[in-house]
mmCIF file with all atom_site columns, C-alpha atoms in Angstrom:
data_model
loop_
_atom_site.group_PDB
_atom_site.id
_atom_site.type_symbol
_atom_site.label_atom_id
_atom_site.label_alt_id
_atom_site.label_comp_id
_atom_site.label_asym_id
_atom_site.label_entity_id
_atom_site.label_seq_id
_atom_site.pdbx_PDB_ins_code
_atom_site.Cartn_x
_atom_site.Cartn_y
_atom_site.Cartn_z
_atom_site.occupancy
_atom_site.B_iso_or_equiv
_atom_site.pdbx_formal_charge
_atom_site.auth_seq_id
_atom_site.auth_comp_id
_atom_site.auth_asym_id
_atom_site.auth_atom_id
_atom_site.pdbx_PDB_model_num
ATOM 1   C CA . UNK T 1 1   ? 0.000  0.000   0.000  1.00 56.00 ? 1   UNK T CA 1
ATOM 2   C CA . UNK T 1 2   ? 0.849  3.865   -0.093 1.00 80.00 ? 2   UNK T CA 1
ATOM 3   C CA . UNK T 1 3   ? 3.772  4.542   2.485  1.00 92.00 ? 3   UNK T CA 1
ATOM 4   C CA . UNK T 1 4   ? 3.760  8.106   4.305  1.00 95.00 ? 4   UNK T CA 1
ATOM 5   C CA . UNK T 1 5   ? 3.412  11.337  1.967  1.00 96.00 ? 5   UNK T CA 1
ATOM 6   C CA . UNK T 1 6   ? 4.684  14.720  2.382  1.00 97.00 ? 6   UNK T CA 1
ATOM 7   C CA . UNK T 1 7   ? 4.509  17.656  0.381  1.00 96.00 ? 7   UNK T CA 1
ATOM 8   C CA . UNK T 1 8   ? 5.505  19.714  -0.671 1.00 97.00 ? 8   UNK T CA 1
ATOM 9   C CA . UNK T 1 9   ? 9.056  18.329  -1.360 1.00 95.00 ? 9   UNK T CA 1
ATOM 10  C CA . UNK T 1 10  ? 10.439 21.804  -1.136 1.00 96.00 ? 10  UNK T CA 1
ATOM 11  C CA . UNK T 1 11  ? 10.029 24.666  0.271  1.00 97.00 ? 11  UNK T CA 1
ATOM 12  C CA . UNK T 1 12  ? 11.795 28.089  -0.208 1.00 97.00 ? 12  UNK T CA 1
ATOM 13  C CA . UNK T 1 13  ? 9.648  30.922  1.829  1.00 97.00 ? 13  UNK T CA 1
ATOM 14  C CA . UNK T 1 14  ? 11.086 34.480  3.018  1.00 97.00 ? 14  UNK T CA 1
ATOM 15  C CA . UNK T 1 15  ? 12.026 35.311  6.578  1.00 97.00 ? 15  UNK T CA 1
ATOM 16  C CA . UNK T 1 16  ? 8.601  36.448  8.530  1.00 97.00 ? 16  UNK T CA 1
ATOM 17  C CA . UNK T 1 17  ? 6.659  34.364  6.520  1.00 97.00 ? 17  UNK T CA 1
ATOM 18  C CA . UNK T 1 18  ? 4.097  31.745  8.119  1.00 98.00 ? 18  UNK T CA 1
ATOM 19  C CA . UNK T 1 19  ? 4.571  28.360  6.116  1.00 98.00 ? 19  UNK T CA 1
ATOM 20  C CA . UNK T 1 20  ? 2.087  24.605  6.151  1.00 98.00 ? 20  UNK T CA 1
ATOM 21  C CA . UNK T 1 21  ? 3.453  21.430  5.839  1.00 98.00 ? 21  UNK T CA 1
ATOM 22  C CA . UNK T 1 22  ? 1.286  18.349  5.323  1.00 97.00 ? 22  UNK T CA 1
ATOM 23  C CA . UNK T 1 23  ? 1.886  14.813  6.366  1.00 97.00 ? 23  UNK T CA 1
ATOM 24  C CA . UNK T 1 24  ? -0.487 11.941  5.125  1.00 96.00 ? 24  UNK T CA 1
ATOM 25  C CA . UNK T 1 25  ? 0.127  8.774   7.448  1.00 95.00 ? 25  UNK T CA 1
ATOM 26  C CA . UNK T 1 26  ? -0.153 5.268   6.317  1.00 95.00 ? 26  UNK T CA 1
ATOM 27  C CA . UNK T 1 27  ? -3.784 4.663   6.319  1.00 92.00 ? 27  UNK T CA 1
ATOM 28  C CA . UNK T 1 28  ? -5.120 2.945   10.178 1.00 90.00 ? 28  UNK T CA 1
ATOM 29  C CA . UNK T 1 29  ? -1.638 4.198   11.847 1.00 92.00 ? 29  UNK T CA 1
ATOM 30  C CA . UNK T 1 30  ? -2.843 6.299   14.747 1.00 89.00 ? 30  UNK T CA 1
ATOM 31  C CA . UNK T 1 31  ? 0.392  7.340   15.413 1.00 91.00 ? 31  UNK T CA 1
ATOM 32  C CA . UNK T 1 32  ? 1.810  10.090  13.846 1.00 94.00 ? 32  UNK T CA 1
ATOM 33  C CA . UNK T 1 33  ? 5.398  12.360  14.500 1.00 94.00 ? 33  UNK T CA 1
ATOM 34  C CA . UNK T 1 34  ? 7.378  15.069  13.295 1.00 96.00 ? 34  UNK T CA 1
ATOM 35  C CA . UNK T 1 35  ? 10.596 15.363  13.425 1.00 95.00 ? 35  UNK T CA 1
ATOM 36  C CA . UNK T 1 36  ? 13.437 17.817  12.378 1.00 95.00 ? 36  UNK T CA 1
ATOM 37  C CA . UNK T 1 37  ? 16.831 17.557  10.732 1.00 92.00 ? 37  UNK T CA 1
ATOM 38  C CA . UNK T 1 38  ? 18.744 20.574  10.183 1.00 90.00 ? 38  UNK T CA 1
ATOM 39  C CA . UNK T 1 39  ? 21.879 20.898  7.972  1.00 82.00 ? 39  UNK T CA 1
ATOM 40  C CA . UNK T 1 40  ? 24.957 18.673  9.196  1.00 76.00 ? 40  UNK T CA 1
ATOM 41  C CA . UNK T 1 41  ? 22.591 17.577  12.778 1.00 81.00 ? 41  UNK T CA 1
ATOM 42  C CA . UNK T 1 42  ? 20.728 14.470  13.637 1.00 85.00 ? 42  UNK T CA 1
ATOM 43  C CA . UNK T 1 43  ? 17.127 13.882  14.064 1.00 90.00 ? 43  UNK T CA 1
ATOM 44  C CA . UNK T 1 44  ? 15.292 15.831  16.561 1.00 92.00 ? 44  UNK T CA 1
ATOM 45  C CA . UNK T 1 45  ? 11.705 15.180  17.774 1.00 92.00 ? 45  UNK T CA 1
ATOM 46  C CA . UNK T 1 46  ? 9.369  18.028  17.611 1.00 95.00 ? 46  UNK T CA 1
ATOM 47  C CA . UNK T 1 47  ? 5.444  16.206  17.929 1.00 94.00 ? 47  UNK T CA 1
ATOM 48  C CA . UNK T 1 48  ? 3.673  13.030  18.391 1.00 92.00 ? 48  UNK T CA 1
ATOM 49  C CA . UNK T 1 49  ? 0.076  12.420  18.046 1.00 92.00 ? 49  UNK T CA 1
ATOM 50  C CA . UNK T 1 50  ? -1.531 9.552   19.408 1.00 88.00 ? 50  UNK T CA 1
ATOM 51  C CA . UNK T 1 51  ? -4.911 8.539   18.627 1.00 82.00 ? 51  UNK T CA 1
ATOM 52  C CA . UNK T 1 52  ? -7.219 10.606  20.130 1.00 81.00 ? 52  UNK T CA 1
ATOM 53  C CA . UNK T 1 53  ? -4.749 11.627  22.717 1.00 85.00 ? 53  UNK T CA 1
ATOM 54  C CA . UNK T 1 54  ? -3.541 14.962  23.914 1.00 87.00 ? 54  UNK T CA 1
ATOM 55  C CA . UNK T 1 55  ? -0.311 14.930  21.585 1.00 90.00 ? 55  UNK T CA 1
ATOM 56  C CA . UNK T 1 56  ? 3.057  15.470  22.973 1.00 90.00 ? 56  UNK T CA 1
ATOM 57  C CA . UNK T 1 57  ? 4.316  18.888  21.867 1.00 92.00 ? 57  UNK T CA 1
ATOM 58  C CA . UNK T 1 58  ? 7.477  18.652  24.225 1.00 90.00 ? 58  UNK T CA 1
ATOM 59  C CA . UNK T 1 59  ? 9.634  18.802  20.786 1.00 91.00 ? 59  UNK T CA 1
ATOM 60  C CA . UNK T 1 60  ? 8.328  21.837  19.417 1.00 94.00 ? 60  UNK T CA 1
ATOM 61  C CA . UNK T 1 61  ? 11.454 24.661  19.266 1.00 93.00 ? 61  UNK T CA 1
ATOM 62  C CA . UNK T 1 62  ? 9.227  27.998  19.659 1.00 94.00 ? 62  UNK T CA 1
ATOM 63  C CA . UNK T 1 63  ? 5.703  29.188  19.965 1.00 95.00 ? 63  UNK T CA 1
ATOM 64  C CA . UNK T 1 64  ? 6.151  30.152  16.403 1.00 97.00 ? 64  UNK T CA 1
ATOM 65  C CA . UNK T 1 65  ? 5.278  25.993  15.645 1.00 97.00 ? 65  UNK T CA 1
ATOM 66  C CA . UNK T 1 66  ? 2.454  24.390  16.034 1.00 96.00 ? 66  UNK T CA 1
ATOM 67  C CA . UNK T 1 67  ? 0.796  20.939  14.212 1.00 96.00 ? 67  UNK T CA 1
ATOM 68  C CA . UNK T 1 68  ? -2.645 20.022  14.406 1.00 94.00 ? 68  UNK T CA 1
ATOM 69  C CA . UNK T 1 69  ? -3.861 15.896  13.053 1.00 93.00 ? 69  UNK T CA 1
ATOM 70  C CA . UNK T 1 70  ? -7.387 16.161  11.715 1.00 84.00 ? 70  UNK T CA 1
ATOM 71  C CA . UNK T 1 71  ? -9.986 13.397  11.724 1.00 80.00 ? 71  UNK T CA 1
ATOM 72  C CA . UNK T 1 72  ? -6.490 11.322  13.226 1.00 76.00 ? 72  UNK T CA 1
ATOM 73  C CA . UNK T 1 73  ? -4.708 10.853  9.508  1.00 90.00 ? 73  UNK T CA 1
ATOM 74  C CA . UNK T 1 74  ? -3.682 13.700  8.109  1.00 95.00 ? 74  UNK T CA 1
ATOM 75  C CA . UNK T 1 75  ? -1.519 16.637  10.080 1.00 96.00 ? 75  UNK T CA 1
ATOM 76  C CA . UNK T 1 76  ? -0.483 19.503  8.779  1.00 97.00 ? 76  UNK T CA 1
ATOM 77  C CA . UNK T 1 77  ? 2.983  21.419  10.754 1.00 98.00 ? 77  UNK T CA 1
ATOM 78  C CA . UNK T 1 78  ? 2.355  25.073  10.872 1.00 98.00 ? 78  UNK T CA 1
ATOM 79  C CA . UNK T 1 79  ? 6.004  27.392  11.337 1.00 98.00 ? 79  UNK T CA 1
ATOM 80  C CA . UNK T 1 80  ? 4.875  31.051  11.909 1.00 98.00 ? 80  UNK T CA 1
ATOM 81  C CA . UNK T 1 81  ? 7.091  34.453  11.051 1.00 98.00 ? 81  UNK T CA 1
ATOM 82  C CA . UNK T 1 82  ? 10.042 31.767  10.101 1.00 98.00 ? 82  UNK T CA 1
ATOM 83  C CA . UNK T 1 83  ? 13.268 32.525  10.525 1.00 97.00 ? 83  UNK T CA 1
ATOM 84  C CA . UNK T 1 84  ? 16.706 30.921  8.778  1.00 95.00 ? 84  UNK T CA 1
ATOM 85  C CA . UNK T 1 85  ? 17.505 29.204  11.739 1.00 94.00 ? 85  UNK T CA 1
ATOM 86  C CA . UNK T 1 86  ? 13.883 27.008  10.874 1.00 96.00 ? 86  UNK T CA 1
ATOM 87  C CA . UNK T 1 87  ? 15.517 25.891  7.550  1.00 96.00 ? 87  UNK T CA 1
ATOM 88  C CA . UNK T 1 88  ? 15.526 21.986  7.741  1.00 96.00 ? 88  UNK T CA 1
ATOM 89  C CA . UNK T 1 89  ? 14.031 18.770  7.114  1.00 94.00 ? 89  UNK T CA 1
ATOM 90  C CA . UNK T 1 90  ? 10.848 18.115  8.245  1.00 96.00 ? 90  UNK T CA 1
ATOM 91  C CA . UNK T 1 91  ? 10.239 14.486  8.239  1.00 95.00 ? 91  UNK T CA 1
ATOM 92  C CA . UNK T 1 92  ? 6.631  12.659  9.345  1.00 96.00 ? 92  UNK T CA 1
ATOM 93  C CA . UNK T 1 93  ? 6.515  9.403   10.027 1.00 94.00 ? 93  UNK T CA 1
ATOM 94  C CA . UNK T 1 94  ? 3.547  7.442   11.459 1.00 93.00 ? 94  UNK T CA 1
ATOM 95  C CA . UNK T 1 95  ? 3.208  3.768   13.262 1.00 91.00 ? 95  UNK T CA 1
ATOM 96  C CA . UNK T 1 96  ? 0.553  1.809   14.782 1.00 88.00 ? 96  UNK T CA 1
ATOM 97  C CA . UNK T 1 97  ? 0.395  2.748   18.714 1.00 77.00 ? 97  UNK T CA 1
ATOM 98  C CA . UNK T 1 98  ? 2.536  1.240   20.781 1.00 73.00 ? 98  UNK T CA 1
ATOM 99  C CA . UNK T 1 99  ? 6.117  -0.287  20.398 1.00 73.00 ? 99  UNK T CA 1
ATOM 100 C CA . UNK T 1 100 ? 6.275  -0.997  16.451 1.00 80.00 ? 100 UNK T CA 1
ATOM 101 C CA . UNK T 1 101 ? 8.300  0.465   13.497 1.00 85.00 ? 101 UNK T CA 1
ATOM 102 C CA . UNK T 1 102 ? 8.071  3.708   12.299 1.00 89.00 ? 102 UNK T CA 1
ATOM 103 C CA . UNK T 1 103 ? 7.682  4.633   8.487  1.00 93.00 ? 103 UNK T CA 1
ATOM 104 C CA . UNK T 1 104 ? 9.205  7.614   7.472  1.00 93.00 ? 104 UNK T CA 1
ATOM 105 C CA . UNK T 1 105 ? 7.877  9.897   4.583  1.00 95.00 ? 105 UNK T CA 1
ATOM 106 C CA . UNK T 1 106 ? 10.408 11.828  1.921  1.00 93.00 ? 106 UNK T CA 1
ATOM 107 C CA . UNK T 1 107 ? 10.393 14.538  4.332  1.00 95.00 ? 107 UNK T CA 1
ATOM 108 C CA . UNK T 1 108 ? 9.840  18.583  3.197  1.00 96.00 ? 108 UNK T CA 1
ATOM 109 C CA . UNK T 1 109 ? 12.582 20.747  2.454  1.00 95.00 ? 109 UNK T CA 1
ATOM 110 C CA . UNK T 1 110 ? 12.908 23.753  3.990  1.00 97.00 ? 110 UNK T CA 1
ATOM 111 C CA . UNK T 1 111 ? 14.621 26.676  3.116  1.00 97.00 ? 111 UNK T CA 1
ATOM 112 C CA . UNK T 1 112 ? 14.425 29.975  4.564  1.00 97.00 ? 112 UNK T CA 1
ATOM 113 C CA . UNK T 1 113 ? 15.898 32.877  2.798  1.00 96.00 ? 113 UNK T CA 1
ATOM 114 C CA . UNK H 2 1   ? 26.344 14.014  27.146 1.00 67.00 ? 1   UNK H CA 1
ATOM 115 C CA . UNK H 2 2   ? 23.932 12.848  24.789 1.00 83.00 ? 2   UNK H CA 1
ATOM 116 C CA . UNK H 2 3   ? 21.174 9.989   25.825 1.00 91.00 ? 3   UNK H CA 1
ATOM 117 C CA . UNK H 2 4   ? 22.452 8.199   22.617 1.00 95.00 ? 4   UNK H CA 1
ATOM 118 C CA . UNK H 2 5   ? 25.506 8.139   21.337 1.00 95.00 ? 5   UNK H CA 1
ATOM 119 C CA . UNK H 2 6   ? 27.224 6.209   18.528 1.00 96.00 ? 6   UNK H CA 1
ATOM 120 C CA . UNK H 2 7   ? 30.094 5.600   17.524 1.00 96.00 ? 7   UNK H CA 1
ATOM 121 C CA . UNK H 2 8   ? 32.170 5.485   15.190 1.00 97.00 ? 8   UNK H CA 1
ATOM 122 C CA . UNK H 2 9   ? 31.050 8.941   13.199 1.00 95.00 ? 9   UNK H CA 1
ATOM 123 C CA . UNK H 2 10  ? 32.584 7.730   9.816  1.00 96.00 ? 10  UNK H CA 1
ATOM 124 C CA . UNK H 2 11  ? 33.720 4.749   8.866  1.00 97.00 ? 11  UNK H CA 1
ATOM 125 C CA . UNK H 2 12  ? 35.209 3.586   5.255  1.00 97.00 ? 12  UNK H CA 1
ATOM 126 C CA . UNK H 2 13  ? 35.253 -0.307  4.738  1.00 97.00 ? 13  UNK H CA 1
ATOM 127 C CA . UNK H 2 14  ? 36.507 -2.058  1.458  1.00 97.00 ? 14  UNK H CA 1
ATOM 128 C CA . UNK H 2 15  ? 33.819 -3.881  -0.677 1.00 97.00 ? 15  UNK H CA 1
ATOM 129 C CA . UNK H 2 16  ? 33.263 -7.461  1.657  1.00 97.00 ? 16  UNK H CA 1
ATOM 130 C CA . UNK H 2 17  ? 34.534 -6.006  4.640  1.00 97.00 ? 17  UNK H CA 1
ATOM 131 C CA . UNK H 2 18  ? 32.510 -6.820  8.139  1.00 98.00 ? 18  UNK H CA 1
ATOM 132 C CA . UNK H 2 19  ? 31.167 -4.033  10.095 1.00 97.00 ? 19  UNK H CA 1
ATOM 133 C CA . UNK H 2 20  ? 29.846 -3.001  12.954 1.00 98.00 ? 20  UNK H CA 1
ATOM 134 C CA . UNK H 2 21  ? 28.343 0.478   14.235 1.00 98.00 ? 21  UNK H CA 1
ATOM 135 C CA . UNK H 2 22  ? 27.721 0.769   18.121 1.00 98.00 ? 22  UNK H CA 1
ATOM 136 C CA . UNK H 2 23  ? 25.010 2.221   19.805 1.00 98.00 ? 23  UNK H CA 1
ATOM 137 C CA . UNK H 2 24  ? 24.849 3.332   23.667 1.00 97.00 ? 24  UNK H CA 1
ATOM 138 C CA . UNK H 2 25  ? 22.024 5.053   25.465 1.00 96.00 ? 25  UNK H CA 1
ATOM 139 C CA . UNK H 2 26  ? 21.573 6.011   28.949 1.00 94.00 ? 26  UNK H CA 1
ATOM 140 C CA . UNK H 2 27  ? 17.847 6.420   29.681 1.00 90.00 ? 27  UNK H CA 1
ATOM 141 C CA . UNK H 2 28  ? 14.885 3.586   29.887 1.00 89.00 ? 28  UNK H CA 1
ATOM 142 C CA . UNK H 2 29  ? 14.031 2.489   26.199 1.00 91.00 ? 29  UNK H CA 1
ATOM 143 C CA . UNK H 2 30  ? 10.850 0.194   25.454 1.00 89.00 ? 30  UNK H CA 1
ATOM 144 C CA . UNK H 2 31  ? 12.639 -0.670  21.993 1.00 92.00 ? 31  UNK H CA 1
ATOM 145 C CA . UNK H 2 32  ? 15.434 0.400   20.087 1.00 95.00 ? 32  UNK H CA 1
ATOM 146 C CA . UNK H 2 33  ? 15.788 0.932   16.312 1.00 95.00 ? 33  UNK H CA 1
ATOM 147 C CA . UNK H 2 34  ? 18.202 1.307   13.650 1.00 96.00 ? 34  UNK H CA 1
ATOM 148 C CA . UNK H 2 35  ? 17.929 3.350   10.675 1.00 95.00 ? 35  UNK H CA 1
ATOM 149 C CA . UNK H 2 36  ? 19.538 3.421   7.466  1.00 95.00 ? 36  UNK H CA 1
ATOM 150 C CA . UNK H 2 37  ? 19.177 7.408   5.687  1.00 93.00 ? 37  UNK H CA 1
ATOM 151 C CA . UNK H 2 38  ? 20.942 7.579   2.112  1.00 88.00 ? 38  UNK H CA 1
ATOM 152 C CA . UNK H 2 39  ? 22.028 10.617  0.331  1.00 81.00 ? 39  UNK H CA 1
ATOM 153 C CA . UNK H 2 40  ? 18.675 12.725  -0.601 1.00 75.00 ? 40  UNK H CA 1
ATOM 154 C CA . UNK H 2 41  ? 17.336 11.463  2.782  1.00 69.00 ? 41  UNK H CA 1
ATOM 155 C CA . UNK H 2 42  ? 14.989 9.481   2.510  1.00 85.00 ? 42  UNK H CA 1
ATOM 156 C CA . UNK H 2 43  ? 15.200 7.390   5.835  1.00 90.00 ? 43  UNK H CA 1
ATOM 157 C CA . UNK H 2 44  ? 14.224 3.595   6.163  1.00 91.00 ? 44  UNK H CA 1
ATOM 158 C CA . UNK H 2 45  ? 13.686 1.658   9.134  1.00 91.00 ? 45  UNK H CA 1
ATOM 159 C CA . UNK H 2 46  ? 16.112 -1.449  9.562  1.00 94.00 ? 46  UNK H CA 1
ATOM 160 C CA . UNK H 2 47  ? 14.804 -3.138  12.941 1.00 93.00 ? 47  UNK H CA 1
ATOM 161 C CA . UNK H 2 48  ? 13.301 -2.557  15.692 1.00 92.00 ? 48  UNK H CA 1
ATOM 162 C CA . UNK H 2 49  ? 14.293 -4.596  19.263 1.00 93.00 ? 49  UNK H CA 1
ATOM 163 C CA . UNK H 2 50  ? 13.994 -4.659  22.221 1.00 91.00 ? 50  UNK H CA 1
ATOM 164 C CA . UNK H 2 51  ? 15.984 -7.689  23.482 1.00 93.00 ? 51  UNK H CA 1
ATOM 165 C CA . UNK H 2 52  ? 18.369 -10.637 21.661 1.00 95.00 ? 52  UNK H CA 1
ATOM 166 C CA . UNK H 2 53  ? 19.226 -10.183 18.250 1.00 96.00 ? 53  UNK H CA 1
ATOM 167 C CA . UNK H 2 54  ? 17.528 -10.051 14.646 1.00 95.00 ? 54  UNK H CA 1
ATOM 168 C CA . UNK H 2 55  ? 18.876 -10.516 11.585 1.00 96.00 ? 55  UNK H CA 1
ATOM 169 C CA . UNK H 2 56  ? 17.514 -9.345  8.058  1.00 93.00 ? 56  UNK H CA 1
ATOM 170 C CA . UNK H 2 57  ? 19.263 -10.248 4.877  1.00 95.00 ? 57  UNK H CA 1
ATOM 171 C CA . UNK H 2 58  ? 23.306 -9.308  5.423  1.00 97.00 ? 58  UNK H CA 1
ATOM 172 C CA . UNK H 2 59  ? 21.997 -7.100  8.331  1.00 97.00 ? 59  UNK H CA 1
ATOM 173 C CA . UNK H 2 60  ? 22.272 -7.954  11.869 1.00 97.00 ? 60  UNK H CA 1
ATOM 174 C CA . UNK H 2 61  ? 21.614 -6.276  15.431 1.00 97.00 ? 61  UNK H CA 1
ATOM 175 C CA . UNK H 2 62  ? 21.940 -7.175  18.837 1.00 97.00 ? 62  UNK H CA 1
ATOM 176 C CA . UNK H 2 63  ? 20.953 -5.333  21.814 1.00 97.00 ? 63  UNK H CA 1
ATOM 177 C CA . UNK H 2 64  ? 21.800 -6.203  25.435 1.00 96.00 ? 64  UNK H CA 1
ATOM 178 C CA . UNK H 2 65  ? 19.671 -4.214  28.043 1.00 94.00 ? 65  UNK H CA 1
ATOM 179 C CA . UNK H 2 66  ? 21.214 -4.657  31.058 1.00 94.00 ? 66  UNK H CA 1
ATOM 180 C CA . UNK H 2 67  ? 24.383 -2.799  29.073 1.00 95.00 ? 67  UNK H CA 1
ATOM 181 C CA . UNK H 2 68  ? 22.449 -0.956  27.932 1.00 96.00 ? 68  UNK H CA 1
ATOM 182 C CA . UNK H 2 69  ? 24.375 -1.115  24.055 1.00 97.00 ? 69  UNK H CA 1
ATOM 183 C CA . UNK H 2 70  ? 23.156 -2.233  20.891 1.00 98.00 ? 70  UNK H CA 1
ATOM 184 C CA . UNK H 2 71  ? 25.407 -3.365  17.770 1.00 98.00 ? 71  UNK H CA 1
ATOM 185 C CA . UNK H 2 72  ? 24.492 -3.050  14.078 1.00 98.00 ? 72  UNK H CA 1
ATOM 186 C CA . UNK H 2 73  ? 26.646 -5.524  11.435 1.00 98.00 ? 73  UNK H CA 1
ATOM 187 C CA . UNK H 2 74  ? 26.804 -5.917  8.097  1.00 98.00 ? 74  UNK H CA 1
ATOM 188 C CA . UNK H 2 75  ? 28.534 -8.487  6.512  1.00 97.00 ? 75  UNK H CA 1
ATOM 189 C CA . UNK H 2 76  ? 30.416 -8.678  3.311  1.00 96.00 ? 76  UNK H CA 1
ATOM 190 C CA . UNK H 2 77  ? 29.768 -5.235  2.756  1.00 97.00 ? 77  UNK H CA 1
ATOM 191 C CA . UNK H 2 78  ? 28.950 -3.777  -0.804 1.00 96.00 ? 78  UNK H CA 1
ATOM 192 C CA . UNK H 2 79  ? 29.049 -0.032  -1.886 1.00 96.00 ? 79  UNK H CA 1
ATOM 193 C CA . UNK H 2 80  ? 25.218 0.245   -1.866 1.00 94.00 ? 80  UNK H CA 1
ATOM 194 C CA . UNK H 2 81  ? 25.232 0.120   1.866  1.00 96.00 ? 81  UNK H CA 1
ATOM 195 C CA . UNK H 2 82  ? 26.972 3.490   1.597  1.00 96.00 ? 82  UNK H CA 1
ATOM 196 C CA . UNK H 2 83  ? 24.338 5.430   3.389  1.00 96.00 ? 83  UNK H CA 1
ATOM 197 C CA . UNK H 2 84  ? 24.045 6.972   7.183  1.00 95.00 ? 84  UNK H CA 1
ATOM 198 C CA . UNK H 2 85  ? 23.328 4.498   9.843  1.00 97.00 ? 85  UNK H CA 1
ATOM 199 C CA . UNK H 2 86  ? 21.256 5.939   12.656 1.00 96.00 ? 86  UNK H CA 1
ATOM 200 C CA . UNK H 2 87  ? 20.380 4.341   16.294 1.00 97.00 ? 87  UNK H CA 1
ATOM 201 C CA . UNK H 2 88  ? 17.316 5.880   17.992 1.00 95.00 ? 88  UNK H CA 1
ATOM 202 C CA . UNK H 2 89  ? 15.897 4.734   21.401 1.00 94.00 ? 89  UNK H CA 1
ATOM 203 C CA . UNK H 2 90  ? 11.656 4.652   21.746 1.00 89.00 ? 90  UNK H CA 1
ATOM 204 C CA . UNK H 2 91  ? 11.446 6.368   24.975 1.00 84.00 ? 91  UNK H CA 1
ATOM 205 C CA . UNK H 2 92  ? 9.344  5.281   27.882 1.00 79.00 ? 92  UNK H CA 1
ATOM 206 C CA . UNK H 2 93  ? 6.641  8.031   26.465 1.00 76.00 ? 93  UNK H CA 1
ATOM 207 C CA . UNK H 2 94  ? 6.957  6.846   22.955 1.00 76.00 ? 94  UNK H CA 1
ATOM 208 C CA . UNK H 2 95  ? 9.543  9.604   21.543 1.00 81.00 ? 95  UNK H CA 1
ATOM 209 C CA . UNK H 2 96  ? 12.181 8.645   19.788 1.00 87.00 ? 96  UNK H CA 1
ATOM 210 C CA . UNK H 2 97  ? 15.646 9.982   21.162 1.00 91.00 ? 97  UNK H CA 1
ATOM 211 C CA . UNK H 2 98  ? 17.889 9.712   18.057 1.00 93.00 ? 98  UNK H CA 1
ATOM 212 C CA . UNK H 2 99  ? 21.974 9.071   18.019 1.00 94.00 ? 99  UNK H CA 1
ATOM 213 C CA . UNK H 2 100 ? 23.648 11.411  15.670 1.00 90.00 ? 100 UNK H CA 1
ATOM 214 C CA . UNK H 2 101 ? 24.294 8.807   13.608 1.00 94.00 ? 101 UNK H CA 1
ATOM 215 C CA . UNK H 2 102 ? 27.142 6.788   11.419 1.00 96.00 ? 102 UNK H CA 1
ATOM 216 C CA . UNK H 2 103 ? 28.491 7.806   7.745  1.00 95.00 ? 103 UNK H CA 1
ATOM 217 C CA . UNK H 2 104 ? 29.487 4.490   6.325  1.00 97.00 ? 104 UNK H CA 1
ATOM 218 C CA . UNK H 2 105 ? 30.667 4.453   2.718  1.00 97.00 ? 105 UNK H CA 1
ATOM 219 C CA . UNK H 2 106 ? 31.941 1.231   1.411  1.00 97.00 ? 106 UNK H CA 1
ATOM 220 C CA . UNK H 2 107 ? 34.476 1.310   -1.775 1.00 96.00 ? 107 UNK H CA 1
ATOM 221 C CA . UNK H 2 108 ? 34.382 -1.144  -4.555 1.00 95.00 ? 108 UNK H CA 1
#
């Protein structure tokens, strides 16, 4: 079946500017996370959704971020008034709940000029 | 110091070569996984364990809990396994904590 979508692939947006990016989960995973990988770092974790849970924004950088999941499948990462230092990869990647593999999407470039 | 750390950074291996990449971690894990990210970045998951070993294809990893320390090997490497090797510990809340992970590039 499909694997985890993202889009859009790239994205070049001007300091100050708000910017969306979407994440479709494998269909019937309830969990869903977001994570971060700027230039030359590792992985970070910004959000996890789970199910109909309160998600876990411990992650999130700034204020200026915020993700929403509706209808629990797809999530959309909001990044408000950007700024350079928010130029990364943004990489989704959902799993049934519990202790199982994740499955990463292509991730969305971001590039903030 | 980081809650996961691997080691080592970089590593360069001749084609058929054995490897192994090492992964530590110093908080309480429910599972541990390896991942395998090649240039462009798209990132695959390799296994997932949480005790004794698994092996997939060439691929093989180990974790011992009470040492907290996980190994991933590959043998008789080949240059398509070029890619970055990354350990990441499921947390007991269900983040992932994420090593910074291990260039390997393998030359014909």
């Amino acid at each position: 079946g499909a694997g985890v979508s993202q889009s859009p692939s790239n994205k070049v947006t001007e300091k100050g500017k708000d910017v969306e990016l979407r994440c479709d989960p494998i269909s019937g995973h309830t969990a869903l996370y977001w994570y971060r990988q700027s230039l030359g770092q590792g992985l970070e974790f910004l959000i996890y959704f789970q199910g109909n849970s309160a998600p876990d924004k411990s992650g999130l950088p700034s204020d200026r971020f915020s993700a929403e999941r509706t209808g629990g499948s797809v999530s959309t990462l909001t990044i408000q008034r950007t700024q350079q230092e928010d130029s990364a990869v943004y990489l989704c990647a959902s799993s049934l709940v519990g202790p199982y593999e994740q499955y990463f999407g292509p991730g969305t470039r971001l590039t903030v000029t | 110091k980081n809650e996961v750390e691997q080691s080592p950074q970089n590593l360069t291996a001749q084609e058929g070569e054995f490897i192994t990449i090492n992964c530590s971690y110093s908080v309480g894990i429910s599972a541990l996984h390896w991942l395998q990210q090649h240039p462009g970045g798209g990132i695959v998951s390799l296994f997932m364990l949480s005790s004794g070993k698994k092996k997939h294809g060439r691929l093989i990893a180990t974790i011992n809990i009470q040492e907290k320390h996980s190994s991933l090997h590959i043998t008789a490497s080949h240059p398509r396994d070029s890619a970055v090797y990354i350990c990441a510990v499921r947390s007991n809340t269900d983040k992932l904590i994420f090593g910074t992970g291990t260039r390997l590039q393998v030359f014909p």
